[in-house]
CSV table of C-alpha atoms in Angstrom, one decimal:
chain,number,residue,atom,x,y,z
A,270,MET,CA,0.0,0.1,-0.1
A,271,GLN,CA,1.6,3.7,-1.1
A,272,ASP,CA,1.8,6.0,1.5
A,273,THR,CA,-0.3,9.3,1.0
A,274,ALA,CA,2.1,12.1,0.1
A,275,ILE,CA,-0.2,15.1,-0.5
A,276,GLN,CA,-4.2,15.2,0.8
A,277,MET,CA,-5.8,18.6,-0.1
A,278,SER,CA,-9.1,18.6,1.4
A,279,GLY,CA,-12.1,21.1,0.7
A,280,ILE,CA,-9.6,23.7,-0.7
A,281,THR,CA,-11.1,26.9,-1.4
A,282,LYS,CA,-9.7,30.2,-2.5
A,283,SER,CA,-11.1,33.6,-3.9
A,284,PHE,CA,-9.6,36.7,-5.4
A,285,GLY,CA,-12.1,39.2,-4.6
A,286,SER,CA,-15.5,38.0,-6.0
A,287,LEU,CA,-13.7,35.3,-8.3
A,288,ALA,CA,-13.5,31.8,-7.0
A,289,ALA,CA,-10.4,30.5,-8.2
A,290,ASN,CA,-10.9,27.1,-6.4
A,291,GLU,CA,-14.1,25.9,-4.7
A,292,ASN,CA,-13.9,22.8,-2.2
A,293,VAL,CA,-11.3,21.1,-4.4
A,294,ASN,CA,-10.1,17.5,-3.3
A,295,LEU,CA,-6.7,16.2,-4.3
A,296,THR,CA,-4.6,13.0,-3.1
A,297,VAL,CA,-1.5,12.2,-4.4
A,298,LEU,CA,0.7,9.1,-3.4
A,299,ASN,CA,4.5,8.7,-3.2
A,300,GLY,CA,5.8,6.6,-5.8
A,301,GLU,CA,3.1,8.1,-8.2
A,302,ILE,CA,3.0,10.3,-11.1
A,303,HIS,CA,-0.2,12.3,-10.9
A,304,ALA,CA,-1.7,14.8,-13.8
A,305,LEU,CA,-3.6,17.5,-12.7
A,306,LEU,CA,-5.8,18.3,-15.8
A,307,GLY,CA,-8.2,21.0,-16.7
A,308,GLU,CA,-9.1,23.9,-19.0
A,309,ASN,CA,-7.3,27.2,-18.9
A,310,GLY,CA,-8.9,29.3,-15.7
A,311,ALA,CA,-10.0,25.9,-14.4
A,312,GLY,CA,-7.7,26.5,-11.0
A,313,LYS,CA,-4.8,24.2,-11.5
A,314,SER,CA,-2.1,26.7,-11.0
A,315,THR,CA,-3.9,28.5,-8.0
A,316,LEU,CA,-4.3,24.9,-6.3
A,317,MET,CA,-0.5,24.2,-6.9
A,318,ASN,CA,0.3,27.7,-5.7
A,319,MET,CA,-1.3,27.0,-2.4
A,320,LEU,CA,0.8,23.6,-1.9
A,321,SER,CA,3.9,25.5,-3.0
A,322,GLY,CA,3.4,28.3,-0.4
A,323,ILE,CA,2.8,31.1,-2.7
A,324,TYR,CA,-1.2,31.5,-1.9
A,325,SER,CA,-2.7,30.3,1.5
A,326,PRO,CA,-6.2,28.9,1.0
A,327,ASP,CA,-9.5,30.7,2.5
A,328,SER,CA,-10.5,27.4,3.9
A,329,GLY,CA,-9.9,23.7,3.7
A,330,SER,CA,-6.9,21.5,5.0
A,331,ILE,CA,-3.6,20.5,3.3
A,332,PHE,CA,-1.8,17.3,4.8
A,333,ILE,CA,1.8,16.4,3.9
A,334,ASN,CA,2.6,12.8,4.4
A,335,GLY,CA,-0.2,12.3,6.9
A,336,LYS,CA,0.5,15.8,8.9
A,337,GLU,CA,-1.5,18.9,8.7
A,338,VAL,CA,0.5,21.9,7.7
A,339,ARG,CA,0.1,25.6,7.1
A,340,PHE,CA,2.2,27.5,4.5
A,341,SER,CA,3.1,31.2,5.2
A,342,SER,CA,5.6,31.5,2.5
A,343,PRO,CA,7.2,29.1,-0.1
A,344,LYS,CA,10.1,28.5,2.3
A,345,ASP,CA,7.8,26.5,4.5
A,346,SER,CA,6.8,24.2,1.5
A,347,ILE,CA,10.5,24.0,0.8
A,348,ALA,CA,11.2,22.9,4.1
A,349,LEU,CA,8.6,20.0,3.9
A,350,GLY,CA,10.2,18.6,0.7
A,351,ILE,CA,7.9,20.0,-2.0
A,352,GLY,CA,9.6,21.4,-5.0
A,353,MET,CA,7.8,23.5,-7.8
A,354,ILE,CA,9.3,23.8,-11.3
A,355,HIS,CA,7.7,26.6,-13.2
A,356,GLN,CA,7.1,26.8,-16.8
A,357,HIS,CA,9.2,29.7,-17.1
A,358,PHE,CA,12.6,28.7,-15.6
A,359,LYS,CA,14.1,30.7,-13.0
A,360,LEU,CA,17.6,30.7,-13.6
A,361,ILE,CA,20.4,33.3,-13.7
A,362,ASP,CA,22.0,32.9,-17.4
A,363,VAL,CA,25.5,34.3,-16.3
A,364,LEU,CA,25.9,31.9,-13.6
A,365,THR,CA,26.9,28.0,-13.6
A,366,ALA,CA,24.7,25.3,-13.1
A,367,LYS,CA,26.1,24.6,-9.4
A,368,GLU,CA,25.9,28.6,-8.6
A,369,ASN,CA,22.3,28.5,-9.6
A,370,ILE,CA,21.8,25.4,-7.5
A,371,VAL,CA,23.2,26.8,-4.4
A,372,ILE,CA,22.1,30.5,-4.5
A,373,GLY,CA,19.8,31.6,-1.7
A,374,GLN,CA,21.0,28.4,0.2
A,375,LYS,CA,22.5,28.5,3.8
A,376,GLY,CA,26.2,29.3,3.1
A,377,GLY,CA,24.9,30.2,-0.6
A,378,PHE,CA,26.5,31.8,-3.3
A,379,PHE,CA,30.0,31.1,-1.9
A,380,THR,CA,29.6,27.5,-1.6
A,381,ARG,CA,32.4,26.1,-4.1
A,382,GLY,CA,34.7,23.0,-4.4
A,383,LYS,CA,34.7,19.2,-5.3
A,384,ASN,CA,32.2,18.3,-2.8
A,385,LEU,CA,29.3,20.4,-4.1
A,386,THR,CA,30.5,19.2,-7.8
A,387,ALA,CA,30.3,15.3,-6.4
A,388,LYS,CA,27.1,16.1,-4.8
A,389,ILE,CA,25.5,17.3,-7.9
A,390,LYS,CA,26.9,14.8,-10.2
A,391,LYS,CA,25.6,11.9,-7.5
A,392,LEU,CA,22.1,13.3,-7.9
A,393,SER,CA,22.5,13.7,-12.0
A,394,ASP,CA,23.4,10.0,-11.9
A,395,GLU,CA,20.8,8.9,-9.6
A,396,TYR,CA,17.9,10.2,-11.4
A,397,GLY,CA,19.4,10.1,-15.0
A,398,LEU,CA,19.9,13.9,-15.2
A,399,ASP,CA,22.3,15.3,-17.4
A,400,VAL,CA,23.9,18.5,-16.2
A,401,ASN,CA,27.3,19.6,-16.1
A,402,PRO,CA,27.8,21.6,-12.8
A,403,ASP,CA,30.3,24.0,-14.2
A,404,LYS,CA,28.5,25.1,-17.6
A,405,LYS,CA,27.1,28.6,-17.9
A,406,VAL,CA,23.3,28.4,-18.4
A,407,TYR,CA,23.4,30.6,-21.4
A,408,ASP,CA,25.2,27.8,-22.9
A,409,MET,CA,22.6,25.2,-22.2
A,410,PRO,CA,20.2,24.1,-24.5
A,411,VAL,CA,16.4,24.2,-23.1
A,412,GLY,CA,16.0,20.5,-22.1
A,413,GLU,CA,19.4,21.0,-20.0
A,414,LYS,CA,18.2,24.2,-18.4
A,415,GLN,CA,15.0,21.9,-17.3
A,416,ALA,CA,17.0,19.2,-15.9
A,417,LEU,CA,18.9,21.9,-13.7
A,418,GLU,CA,15.7,23.1,-12.5
A,419,ILE,CA,15.1,19.6,-11.3
A,420,ILE,CA,18.4,19.1,-9.7
A,421,LYS,CA,17.8,22.5,-8.0
A,422,VAL,CA,14.9,21.1,-6.0
A,423,LEU,CA,16.3,17.7,-5.5
A,424,TYR,CA,19.2,19.5,-4.0
A,425,ARG,CA,17.2,21.1,-1.7
A,426,GLY,CA,15.6,17.8,-0.3
A,427,ALA,CA,12.5,17.9,-2.3
A,428,ARG,CA,10.4,14.4,-2.5
A,429,ILE,CA,7.3,16.0,-3.7
A,430,LEU,CA,7.7,17.6,-7.3
A,431,ILE,CA,5.3,19.8,-9.1
A,432,LEU,CA,5.9,20.3,-12.8
A,433,ASP,CA,3.9,23.1,-14.5
A,434,GLU,CA,3.7,22.4,-18.4
A,435,PRO,CA,7.1,21.0,-18.4
A,436,THR,CA,7.1,19.9,-21.9
A,437,ALA,CA,6.0,23.0,-23.7
A,438,VAL,CA,9.1,24.5,-25.0
A,439,LEU,CA,10.9,20.8,-25.4
A,440,THR,CA,11.5,18.8,-28.6
A,441,PRO,CA,10.2,15.2,-29.0
A,442,GLN,CA,13.6,14.0,-28.1
A,443,GLU,CA,13.8,16.1,-25.0
A,444,ILE,CA,10.3,15.1,-23.9
A,445,LYS,CA,11.5,11.4,-24.0
A,446,LYS,CA,14.5,12.1,-22.0
A,447,LEU,CA,12.3,14.3,-19.2
A,448,PHE,CA,9.9,11.2,-19.2
A,449,SER,CA,12.6,9.1,-18.3
A,450,ILE,CA,13.5,11.2,-15.7
A,451,ILE,CA,10.3,11.3,-14.2
A,452,ARG,CA,9.7,7.6,-14.1
A,453,ASN,CA,13.3,7.5,-12.2
A,454,MET,CA,11.8,9.9,-9.6
A,455,LYS,CA,8.8,7.7,-9.2
A,456,GLU,CA,10.9,4.7,-8.8
A,457,LYS,CA,12.9,6.4,-6.2
A,458,GLY,CA,9.6,6.9,-4.1
A,459,CYS,CA,9.1,10.5,-5.2
A,460,ALA,CA,5.4,12.1,-5.7
A,461,VAL,CA,5.1,13.7,-8.9
A,462,VAL,CA,2.5,16.1,-10.0
A,463,ILE,CA,2.2,17.3,-13.5
A,464,ILE,CA,0.3,20.4,-14.9
A,465,THR,CA,-0.2,20.2,-18.6
A,466,HIS,CA,-2.9,20.5,-21.2
A,467,LYS,CA,-1.3,17.7,-23.9
A,468,LEU,CA,-3.5,14.8,-23.2
A,469,GLY,CA,-1.3,12.3,-25.3
A,470,GLU,CA,1.5,13.0,-22.7
A,471,VAL,CA,-1.0,12.7,-19.9
A,472,MET,CA,-2.2,9.1,-20.9
A,473,GLU,CA,1.4,8.2,-21.6
A,474,ILE,CA,3.2,9.3,-18.3
A,475,SER,CA,0.6,9.4,-15.6
A,476,ASP,CA,-0.7,6.7,-13.1
A,477,ARG,CA,-3.7,8.5,-12.1
A,478,ILE,CA,-5.5,12.0,-13.3
A,479,THR,CA,-7.5,14.7,-11.3
A,480,ILE,CA,-9.6,16.6,-13.4
A,481,LEU,CA,-10.7,20.4,-12.5
A,482,ARG,CA,-13.6,22.1,-14.1
A,483,LYS,CA,-14.4,26.0,-13.2
A,484,GLY,CA,-12.4,25.6,-10.1
A,485,ARG,CA,-14.0,22.3,-8.6
A,486,SER,CA,-12.4,18.9,-8.6
A,487,VAL,CA,-14.8,16.7,-10.6
A,488,GLY,CA,-13.0,13.2,-10.0
A,489,THR,CA,-9.9,11.3,-10.0
A,490,VAL,CA,-9.5,8.5,-12.5
A,491,VAL,CA,-6.7,5.6,-13.0
A,492,THR,CA,-5.3,6.7,-16.4
A,493,LYS,CA,-5.0,2.9,-17.9
A,494,GLU,CA,-8.9,2.6,-17.1
A,495,ILE,CA,-10.0,5.7,-19.3
A,496,GLU,CA,-9.9,6.9,-22.7
A,497,VAL,CA,-9.3,10.2,-23.9
A,498,PRO,CA,-12.9,11.3,-25.1
A,499,PRO,CA,-14.5,10.7,-21.7
A,500,LEU,CA,-11.6,12.5,-20.1
A,501,ILE,CA,-12.2,15.5,-22.4
A,502,GLU,CA,-15.8,15.4,-21.4
A,503,MET,CA,-15.1,15.3,-17.6
A,504,MET,CA,-13.0,18.7,-18.3
A,505,VAL,CA,-15.2,20.6,-20.6
A,506,GLY,CA,-18.6,19.2,-19.5
A,507,LYS,CA,-19.7,18.0,-23.0
A,508,LYS,CA,-18.3,15.8,-25.8
A,509,VAL,CA,-16.1,17.6,-28.3
A,510,ASP,CA,-15.0,16.5,-31.7
A,511,LEU,CA,-11.2,15.8,-31.8
A,512,SER,CA,-10.7,15.5,-35.4
A,513,ILE,CA,-8.7,18.3,-37.3
A,514,LYS,CA,-9.7,18.3,-40.9
A,515,LYS,CA,-7.2,19.0,-43.5
A,516,SER,CA,-8.6,19.9,-46.7
A,517,ARG,CA,-6.7,19.9,-50.0
A,518,VAL,CA,-7.0,22.9,-52.2
A,519,GLU,CA,-6.2,23.0,-55.8
A,520,GLY,CA,-4.7,25.5,-58.1
A,521,LYS,CA,-2.2,27.3,-55.4
A,522,GLU,CA,-0.6,30.6,-56.3
A,523,ASP,CA,2.6,32.0,-54.6
A,524,LEU,CA,1.2,34.9,-52.1
A,525,LEU,CA,4.0,35.6,-50.4
A,526,ALA,CA,7.9,35.1,-50.7
A,527,LEU,CA,10.9,35.9,-48.5
A,528,ASP,CA,14.3,36.3,-50.0
A,529,GLU,CA,17.2,36.0,-47.9
A,530,VAL,CA,15.6,38.1,-45.1
A,531,THR,CA,17.9,38.9,-42.3
A,532,VAL,CA,16.4,40.9,-39.0
A,533,LEU,CA,18.6,42.0,-36.3
A,534,ASP,CA,17.3,41.8,-32.5
A,535,SER,CA,17.9,44.8,-30.0
A,536,GLU,CA,21.4,43.6,-29.4
A,537,LYS,CA,22.2,43.9,-33.2
A,538,LYS,CA,22.3,40.0,-33.2
A,539,GLN,CA,20.9,38.2,-36.2
A,540,ALA,CA,17.3,36.9,-34.8
A,541,LEU,CA,16.6,35.4,-38.5
A,542,LYS,CA,19.4,34.5,-40.9
A,543,SER,CA,18.9,34.7,-44.3
A,544,VAL,CA,15.2,33.2,-44.5
A,545,SER,CA,13.8,32.3,-48.0
A,546,PHE,CA,10.5,30.5,-48.2
A,547,THR,CA,7.1,30.9,-50.0
A,548,LEU,CA,3.7,30.8,-48.8
A,549,ARG,CA,1.0,29.8,-51.2
A,550,SER,CA,-2.8,30.5,-51.4
A,551,GLY,CA,-5.1,27.8,-50.0
A,552,GLU,CA,-2.4,26.5,-47.8
A,553,ILE,CA,-1.7,26.6,-44.2
A,554,LEU,CA,2.3,26.8,-43.6
A,555,GLY,CA,3.2,25.7,-40.1
A,556,VAL,CA,6.3,27.0,-38.3
A,557,ALA,CA,7.9,25.0,-35.6
A,558,GLY,CA,10.9,25.7,-33.5
A,559,VAL,CA,11.8,25.9,-29.6
A,560,ALA,CA,11.3,29.1,-28.0
A,561,LYS,CA,13.2,31.9,-29.2
A,562,SER,CA,14.1,30.6,-32.7
A,563,GLY,CA,13.1,33.7,-34.6
A,564,GLN,CA,9.5,32.9,-34.8
A,565,LYS,CA,8.3,36.4,-33.3
A,566,GLU,CA,10.8,38.4,-35.6
A,567,LEU,CA,9.8,36.3,-38.5
A,568,CYS,CA,6.0,37.6,-38.1
A,569,GLU,CA,6.8,41.0,-37.2
A,570,ALA,CA,9.0,41.5,-40.2
A,571,ILE,CA,6.3,40.4,-42.7
A,572,ALA,CA,3.6,42.6,-41.1
A,573,GLY,CA,6.0,45.4,-41.1
A,574,LEU,CA,6.4,45.9,-37.5
A,575,VAL,CA,10.4,45.4,-37.4
A,576,PRO,CA,12.8,46.6,-40.1
A,577,ALA,CA,15.0,43.8,-42.0
A,578,ASP,CA,18.5,44.3,-42.2
A,579,LYS,CA,18.5,42.8,-45.7
A,580,GLY,CA,16.8,40.9,-48.1
A,581,ARG,CA,13.1,41.2,-49.9
A,582,ILE,CA,9.5,40.3,-48.8
A,583,PHE,CA,7.3,39.9,-51.9
A,584,PHE,CA,3.6,40.1,-51.9
A,585,ASN,CA,1.8,39.4,-55.0
A,586,GLY,CA,4.9,40.2,-56.7
A,587,GLU,CA,5.6,43.5,-55.1
A,588,ASN,CA,8.4,44.0,-52.6
A,589,ILE,CA,6.8,45.5,-49.1
A,590,LEU,CA,10.1,45.2,-47.1
A,591,GLY,CA,10.7,48.8,-45.6
A,592,LYS,CA,7.1,49.7,-46.0
A,593,SER,CA,5.1,50.5,-42.7
A,594,PRO,CA,2.0,48.5,-41.4
A,595,GLY,CA,0.0,51.8,-42.7
A,596,GLU,CA,1.3,52.0,-46.0
A,597,ILE,CA,0.8,47.9,-46.6
A,598,ILE,CA,-2.9,48.5,-45.9
A,599,LYS,CA,-3.1,51.4,-48.1
A,600,MET,CA,-1.4,49.6,-51.1
A,601,GLY,CA,-4.7,47.2,-50.4
A,602,ILE,CA,-2.7,44.4,-48.7
A,603,ARG,CA,-4.9,42.9,-46.2
A,604,MET,CA,-2.5,41.0,-43.9
A,605,GLY,CA,-4.0,39.8,-40.6
A,606,PHE,CA,-1.8,39.6,-37.7
A,607,ILE,CA,-2.1,38.0,-34.3
A,608,PRO,CA,1.0,38.4,-32.1
A,609,GLU,CA,2.2,36.7,-29.2
A,610,ASP,CA,1.5,39.7,-27.1
A,611,ARG,CA,-2.1,40.0,-27.4
A,612,LEU,CA,-2.6,43.2,-25.1
A,613,GLY,CA,0.9,44.8,-25.7
A,614,MET,CA,0.7,44.6,-29.6
A,615,GLY,CA,-2.7,43.4,-30.8
A,616,LEU,CA,-5.3,45.3,-28.9
A,617,VAL,CA,-5.9,48.6,-26.7
A,618,ALA,CA,-6.6,47.2,-23.1
A,619,GLY,CA,-8.5,50.0,-22.2
A,620,MET,CA,-11.0,50.1,-25.1
A,621,ASP,CA,-14.2,48.0,-25.5
A,622,ILE,CA,-14.7,45.2,-27.7
A,623,VAL,CA,-16.5,47.3,-30.2
A,624,HIS,CA,-13.6,49.8,-30.8
A,625,ASN,CA,-11.0,47.0,-30.8
A,626,ILE,CA,-12.5,45.2,-33.4
A,627,ILE,CA,-13.0,48.3,-35.7
A,628,LEU,CA,-9.6,49.7,-35.0
A,629,LYS,CA,-8.5,48.8,-38.7
A,630,ASP,CA,-11.6,50.1,-40.0
A,631,TYR,CA,-10.3,53.4,-39.7
A,632,GLN,CA,-7.6,52.9,-42.3
A,633,GLY,CA,-8.8,54.5,-45.6
A,634,GLN,CA,-12.3,55.8,-44.2
A,635,LYS,CA,-13.3,59.0,-45.9
A,636,GLY,CA,-13.8,61.5,-42.6
A,637,VAL,CA,-13.3,61.1,-39.2
A,638,PHE,CA,-16.3,59.0,-37.9
A,639,LEU,CA,-17.5,55.4,-38.5
A,640,LYS,CA,-21.2,54.8,-38.3
A,641,ARG,CA,-21.8,53.5,-34.7
A,642,GLY,CA,-24.7,50.8,-35.6
A,643,PRO,CA,-22.9,48.6,-38.2
A,644,CYS,CA,-20.0,48.4,-35.9
A,645,VAL,CA,-21.7,47.2,-32.7
A,646,LYS,CA,-23.7,44.5,-35.1
A,647,LYS,CA,-20.2,43.6,-36.4
A,648,ALA,CA,-18.7,43.1,-32.8
A,649,GLU,CA,-21.9,41.3,-31.9
A,650,ARG,CA,-21.7,39.2,-34.6
A,651,ILE,CA,-18.0,38.2,-34.0
A,652,VAL,CA,-18.7,37.7,-30.3
A,653,ASP,CA,-21.6,35.2,-31.1
A,654,SER,CA,-19.7,33.2,-33.5
A,655,LEU,CA,-16.7,32.6,-31.4
A,656,GLU,CA,-18.5,32.3,-28.2
A,657,ILE,CA,-16.7,35.4,-26.4
A,658,LEU,CA,-17.8,35.4,-22.8
A,659,THR,CA,-18.2,38.9,-21.9
A,660,PRO,CA,-21.1,40.9,-20.1
A,661,SER,CA,-21.3,43.1,-23.2
A,662,VAL,CA,-19.6,44.4,-26.6
A,663,PHE,CA,-18.7,47.6,-24.7
A,664,THR,CA,-16.6,45.7,-21.8
A,665,PRO,CA,-13.1,46.9,-21.9
A,666,VAL,CA,-10.9,43.7,-23.5
A,667,LYS,CA,-8.6,44.1,-20.2
A,668,LYS,CA,-11.5,42.6,-18.3
A,669,LEU,CA,-11.9,39.6,-20.4
A,670,SER,CA,-9.9,36.4,-19.6
A,671,GLY,CA,-6.8,35.7,-21.9
A,672,GLY,CA,-8.6,33.2,-24.0
A,673,ASN,CA,-11.4,35.5,-24.8
A,674,ILE,CA,-9.0,38.4,-25.4
A,675,GLN,CA,-7.5,36.0,-28.1
A,676,LYS,CA,-10.8,35.2,-29.5
A,677,VAL,CA,-11.6,39.2,-29.9
A,678,LEU,CA,-8.2,39.7,-31.6
A,679,LEU,CA,-8.5,36.4,-33.9
A,680,GLY,CA,-12.3,37.1,-34.7
A,681,ARG,CA,-11.1,41.0,-35.8
A,682,GLU,CA,-8.4,39.5,-38.0
A,683,ILE,CA,-10.4,36.6,-39.6
A,684,ASP,CA,-13.6,38.9,-40.2
A,685,SER,CA,-11.3,41.0,-42.3
A,686,ASN,CA,-11.0,38.3,-45.0
A,687,PRO,CA,-7.2,38.8,-45.4
A,688,LYS,CA,-5.2,37.2,-48.2
A,689,VAL,CA,-2.5,36.4,-45.8
A,690,LEU,CA,-3.1,35.5,-42.2
A,691,ILE,CA,-0.1,35.5,-39.8
A,692,THR,CA,-1.0,33.8,-36.5
A,693,ALA,CA,1.5,33.7,-33.7
A,694,TYR,CA,0.2,30.8,-31.1
A,695,PRO,CA,-3.4,31.5,-31.7
A,696,VAL,CA,-4.9,28.8,-29.5
A,697,ARG,CA,-2.7,29.9,-26.5
A,698,GLY,CA,-4.9,30.3,-23.5
A,699,LEU,CA,-7.9,28.7,-25.1
A,700,ASP,CA,-9.8,25.6,-23.9
A,701,ILE,CA,-10.2,22.6,-26.0
A,702,GLY,CA,-13.5,23.4,-27.5
A,703,ALA,CA,-12.5,26.9,-28.6
A,704,SER,CA,-9.1,25.5,-29.9
A,705,TYR,CA,-10.8,23.3,-32.3
A,706,LYS,CA,-13.2,26.2,-33.5
A,707,ILE,CA,-10.0,27.9,-34.3
A,708,TYR,CA,-8.7,25.5,-36.3
A,709,ASP,CA,-11.9,25.2,-38.3
A,710,LEU,CA,-11.8,28.9,-39.1
A,711,LEU,CA,-8.4,28.7,-40.1
A,712,ASN,CA,-9.2,25.9,-42.7
A,713,GLU,CA,-12.2,28.2,-43.6
A,714,GLN,CA,-9.5,30.9,-44.6
A,715,LYS,CA,-7.5,28.5,-46.3
A,716,GLU,CA,-10.4,27.1,-48.6
A,717,ARG,CA,-11.3,30.6,-49.5
A,718,GLY,CA,-7.7,31.0,-51.1
A,719,ALA,CA,-5.9,32.9,-48.2
A,720,GLY,CA,-2.4,31.7,-47.2
A,721,VAL,CA,-2.2,31.0,-43.4
A,722,LEU,CA,1.2,31.3,-41.7
A,723,PHE,CA,0.6,29.2,-38.1
A,724,VAL,CA,3.3,29.5,-35.7
A,725,GLY,CA,2.6,26.7,-33.2
A,726,GLU,CA,4.1,24.9,-30.4
A,727,ASP,CA,2.1,21.7,-30.2
A,728,LEU,CA,3.8,19.4,-32.9
A,729,ASP,CA,0.7,17.1,-33.2
A,730,VAL,CA,-1.4,19.8,-34.0
A,731,LEU,CA,1.2,21.4,-36.4
A,732,MET,CA,1.3,18.1,-38.0
A,733,GLU,CA,-2.5,17.4,-38.5
A,734,LEU,CA,-3.5,20.8,-39.4
A,735,CYS,CA,-0.7,22.3,-41.8
A,736,ASP,CA,-0.1,21.4,-45.2
A,737,ARG,CA,3.7,22.0,-44.8
A,738,VAL,CA,5.7,22.7,-41.6
A,739,MET,CA,8.9,25.1,-41.7
A,740,VAL,CA,11.3,24.3,-38.8
A,741,LEU,CA,13.3,27.3,-37.3
A,742,CYS,CA,16.4,26.8,-35.1
A,743,ASP,CA,18.6,29.7,-33.9
A,744,GLY,CA,17.1,32.0,-36.9
A,745,ARG,CA,17.6,29.5,-39.6
A,746,ILE,CA,15.4,27.3,-41.8
A,747,THR,CA,16.6,24.1,-41.0
A,748,GLY,CA,13.9,22.3,-43.0
A,749,ILE,CA,10.3,22.6,-45.0
A,750,VAL,CA,8.7,19.5,-44.8
A,751,ASP,CA,5.4,17.4,-45.7
A,752,PRO,CA,4.1,16.5,-42.3
A,753,ASP,CA,2.3,13.2,-44.0
A,754,THR,CA,5.8,12.2,-44.9
A,755,VAL,CA,7.7,12.7,-41.5
A,756,THR,CA,7.4,11.9,-37.8
A,757,LYS,CA,7.5,14.0,-34.8
A,758,GLU,CA,11.2,12.7,-34.2
A,759,ASP,CA,12.4,14.0,-37.5
A,760,ILE,CA,10.8,17.5,-36.9
A,761,GLY,CA,12.4,17.5,-33.5
A,762,LEU,CA,16.1,16.9,-35.1
A,763,LEU,CA,15.3,19.7,-37.2
A,764,MET,CA,14.3,22.0,-34.3
A,765,THR,CA,17.6,21.2,-32.6
A,766,GLY,CA,19.7,21.6,-35.9
A,767,VAL,CA,20.9,18.1,-35.5
A,768,ALA,CA,19.5,17.5,-39.1
A,769,GLU,CA,18.8,19.7,-42.2
A,770,ARG,CA,16.0,19.1,-44.9
A,771,ARG,CA,15.0,21.7,-47.2
A,772,GLN,CA,12.0,22.0,-49.4
A,773,ALA,CA,8.7,20.2,-49.5
């Protein structure tokens, strides 16, 4: 019989009038990999933040290894052997691995020598982690940085580990290695909690799954005893069709062509390096790559938001490089752009939905004013079709959830019927049902002859949805492949620059 590592009973936590968790129950055993599953906003992160001492529950009880505990800070949680590994790593790039491990510890930053190196190597060997203690963080690939984060919490005595979206930025090869590490932890008797939205990985790695919906725990199931469809129904409260359609469009024409485009970042380093490719009408061209491989700069260069250091960008045969977004619109080129930073670049936070949706309609208008009635109807149509949850179309977008903000932005861009639609992580922050609706909308754009550039992070979706997948690594194109003829592992090798494979 396995001992109980974590028992959270009747946990409730509110922020003002918003109940993030309401009477949530969670039990995790020692020597178990336990997945925490739920849509965005279901309360997963809030629950784990209470377990790691960042928040305190308004009511309910937390037991660690059978003893009731109360955390007043993360230090209390760490002292009881709980370690949380966040999606965004908390490492100092200019320090070595071992300096990152001991910083903040008693004796702390000045701890050096063979004993520390030996202890780190022992932990690495014990759990199958591959970290060089003397290597600088800025020299590490993403997978090694994550291994370092795991060693950090193990070094501090953690036996309960919480991993928040641990595979979000990893290649398939790095994910395989991470799963091996997690299984080693399980064999050593650790309790591992994984927060993730990737159902395939949940089914592969977990022993049991607890599902949250709208802040409540709706059940805990044994992974090998349940299939994916009923699991999704528990998450969203209804059946969801998980098929992504990939229609074939005939008579494709070249719409957008990049020729040897190089873009410099703020530090005058090459973020894009002589990138050349063609986007055709009636296709979805996926863009894959680990974080900071040049995806952001690629989108912004095409949309006219950042200058290119050299190269040319042709739209319908005309070079648009060097033109401002306003000039591009005045040329009659409709280019929808959905940036990573929704509120920073895509929308005006203090404006209501109506005014955000009609922002681009001011371009080319005769006179100063737009007619109010049609603008309101347009906003209401988009809100209805995308099921945007809002009290009114006159609600400021900053008061909406992240997923609904994304829908406002996406709805506005698709409604403009662009010839080229550039989308950067368009389903980030959306629940499963809304994500699949977006995939359908992108397919509709493709079928009417638009070219869609789809920057994504889920390789399964990229391979199902896209006609071709272009892979970026360190600002270079390492391959443009037909997803029907390659594997995820093939794309993973291209993402790390180990292999190169040019045109599909």
